[in-house]
Coordinates of C-alpha atoms and ligand atoms in Angstrom, one line a residue:
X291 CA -65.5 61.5 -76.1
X292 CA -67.5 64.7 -75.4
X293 CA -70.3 64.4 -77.8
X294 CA -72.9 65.9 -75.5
X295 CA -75.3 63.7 -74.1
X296 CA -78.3 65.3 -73.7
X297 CA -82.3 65.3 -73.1
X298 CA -85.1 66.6 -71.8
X299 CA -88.7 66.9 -71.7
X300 CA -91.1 67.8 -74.6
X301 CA -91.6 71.3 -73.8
X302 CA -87.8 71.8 -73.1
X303 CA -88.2 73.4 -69.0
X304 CA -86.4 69.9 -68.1
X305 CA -83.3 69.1 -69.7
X306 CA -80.7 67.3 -68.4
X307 CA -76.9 66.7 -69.7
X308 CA -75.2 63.3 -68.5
X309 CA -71.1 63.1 -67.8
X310 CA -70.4 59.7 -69.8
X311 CA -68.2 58.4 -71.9
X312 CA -70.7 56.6 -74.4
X313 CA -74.7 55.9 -74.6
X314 CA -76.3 54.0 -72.0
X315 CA -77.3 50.7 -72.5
X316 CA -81.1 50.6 -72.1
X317 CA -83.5 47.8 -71.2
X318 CA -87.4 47.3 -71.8
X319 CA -89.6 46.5 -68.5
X320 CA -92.9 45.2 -69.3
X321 CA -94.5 45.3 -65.8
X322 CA -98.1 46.4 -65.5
X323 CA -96.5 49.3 -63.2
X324 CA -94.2 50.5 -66.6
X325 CA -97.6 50.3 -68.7
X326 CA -99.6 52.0 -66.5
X327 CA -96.7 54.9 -66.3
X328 CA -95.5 54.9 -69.7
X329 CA -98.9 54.5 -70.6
X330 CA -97.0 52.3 -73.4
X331 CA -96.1 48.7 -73.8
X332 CA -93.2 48.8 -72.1
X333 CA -90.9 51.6 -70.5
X334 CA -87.4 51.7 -71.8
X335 CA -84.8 53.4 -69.1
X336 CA -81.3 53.0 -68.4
X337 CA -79.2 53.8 -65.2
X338 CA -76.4 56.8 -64.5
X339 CA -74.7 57.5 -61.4
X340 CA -76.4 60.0 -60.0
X341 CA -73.1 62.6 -60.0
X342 CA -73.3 61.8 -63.7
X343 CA -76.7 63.5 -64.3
X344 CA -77.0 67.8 -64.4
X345 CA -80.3 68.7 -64.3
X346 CA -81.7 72.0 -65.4
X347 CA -84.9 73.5 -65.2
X348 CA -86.9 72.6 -61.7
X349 CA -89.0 69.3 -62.5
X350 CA -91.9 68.3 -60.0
X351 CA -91.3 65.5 -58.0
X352 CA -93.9 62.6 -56.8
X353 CA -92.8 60.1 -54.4
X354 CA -94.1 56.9 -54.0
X355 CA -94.2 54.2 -51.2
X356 CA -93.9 50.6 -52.2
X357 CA -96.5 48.5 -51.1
X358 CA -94.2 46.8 -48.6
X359 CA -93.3 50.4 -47.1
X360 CA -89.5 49.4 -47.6
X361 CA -88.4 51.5 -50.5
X362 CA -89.4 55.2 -51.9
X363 CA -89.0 55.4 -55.3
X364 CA -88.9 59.4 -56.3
X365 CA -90.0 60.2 -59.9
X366 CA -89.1 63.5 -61.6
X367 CA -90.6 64.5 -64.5
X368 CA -91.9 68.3 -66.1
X369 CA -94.9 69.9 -64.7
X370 CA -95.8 71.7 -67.6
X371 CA -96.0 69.3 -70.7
X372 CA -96.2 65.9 -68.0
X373 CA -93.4 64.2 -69.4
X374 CA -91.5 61.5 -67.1
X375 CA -88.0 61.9 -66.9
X376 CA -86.6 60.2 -65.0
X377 CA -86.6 58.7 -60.9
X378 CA -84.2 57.6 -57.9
X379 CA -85.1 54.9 -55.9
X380 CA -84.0 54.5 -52.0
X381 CA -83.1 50.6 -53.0
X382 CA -80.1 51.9 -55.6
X383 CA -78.9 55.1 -53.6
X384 CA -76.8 57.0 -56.1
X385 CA -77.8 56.0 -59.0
X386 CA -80.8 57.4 -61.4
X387 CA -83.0 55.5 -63.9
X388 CA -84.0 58.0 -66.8
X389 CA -86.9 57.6 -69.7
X390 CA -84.7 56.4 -72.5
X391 CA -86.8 57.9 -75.0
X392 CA -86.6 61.7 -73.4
X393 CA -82.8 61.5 -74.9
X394 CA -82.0 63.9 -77.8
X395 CA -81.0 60.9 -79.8
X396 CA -82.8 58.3 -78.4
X397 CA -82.7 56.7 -82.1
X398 CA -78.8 55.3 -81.4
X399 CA -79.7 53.9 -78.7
X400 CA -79.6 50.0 -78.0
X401 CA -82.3 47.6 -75.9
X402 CA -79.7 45.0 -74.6
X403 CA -82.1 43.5 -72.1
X404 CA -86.3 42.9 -71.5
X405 CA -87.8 42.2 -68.2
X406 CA -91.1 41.2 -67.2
X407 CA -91.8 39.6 -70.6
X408 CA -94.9 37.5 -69.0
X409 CA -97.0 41.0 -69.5
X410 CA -95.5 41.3 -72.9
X411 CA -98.2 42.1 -75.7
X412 CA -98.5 40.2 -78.2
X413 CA -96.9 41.9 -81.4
X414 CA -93.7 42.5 -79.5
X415 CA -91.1 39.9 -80.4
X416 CA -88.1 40.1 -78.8
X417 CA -84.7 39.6 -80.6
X418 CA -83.3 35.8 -79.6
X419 CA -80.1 37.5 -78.8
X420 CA -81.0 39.9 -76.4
X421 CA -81.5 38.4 -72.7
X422 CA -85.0 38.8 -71.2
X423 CA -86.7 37.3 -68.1
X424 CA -90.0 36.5 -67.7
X425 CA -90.2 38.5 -64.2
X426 CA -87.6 40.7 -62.8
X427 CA -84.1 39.8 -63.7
X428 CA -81.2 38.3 -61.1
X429 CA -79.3 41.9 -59.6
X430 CA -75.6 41.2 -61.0
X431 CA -76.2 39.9 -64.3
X432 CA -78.7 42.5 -64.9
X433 CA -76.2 44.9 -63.6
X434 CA -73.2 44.0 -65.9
X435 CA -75.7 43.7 -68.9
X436 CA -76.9 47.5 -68.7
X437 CA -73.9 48.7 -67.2
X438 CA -71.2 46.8 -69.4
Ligands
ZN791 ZN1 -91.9 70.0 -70.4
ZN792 ZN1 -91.5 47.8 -64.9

């Protein structure tokens, strides 16, 4: 399949193109740290191998230290109209979490997993048969959720 796969930022200087066969699966994160960001509820984002992701346009980058100073997570995102776009993190080396909502047809895509639900706002009901954690969510089944 070769329907294009693409995004970008609002003002279109950032678009990207991803090399996959189908739509990501995407997952909500409720964290304060997703709030504050998204400046939303919750952030929605899904991951790509990084060799998957072309990138045009030159987004600005801001790099921030965890508080533990053991990981560096790099976001990327357009200078001009201050969209997020996406981020790397040194924790998942070749792989890149992008802004679900920045794709072209963000409307086919599907939440197939919520984390952090204990910062959840109320009004937000989550679907009984989609998995969610109240906190972060256990590496390999989180993994072969969003990456299945
Ligand atoms: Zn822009
Ligand atoms: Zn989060």
């Amino acid at each position: 399949m070769s329907d294009n796969i693409e995004g970008g930022c609002r003002c279109g200087a950032v678009r990207y193109k991803l090399n996959l066969e189908k739509l990501p699966n995407v997952y909500a994160c409720h964290c304060l740290d997703c709030q504050t960001w998204s400046g939303s509820a919750f952030s929605l984002q899904f991951f790509v191998p990084e060799d998957a992701l072309e990138v045009r346009g030159a987004p600005y980058l801001y790099e921030r230290v965890s508080d533990d100073g053991e990981r560096v997570s790099r976001q990327r995102g357009c200078a001009n109209c201050i969209t997020r776009v996406y981020n790397t993190n040194s924790r998942r080396p070749g792989f890149a979490v992008i802004r679900a909502g920045t794709l072209d047809h963000s409307d086919r895509l599907s939440i197939v997993a919520h984390i952090w639900t204990k910062r959840k706002l109320k009004g937000i009901d989550i679907p009984k048969d989609v998995p969610s954690w109240p906190e972060g969510a256990p590496t390999e089944e989180f993994i072969r959720i969003v990456m299945g």
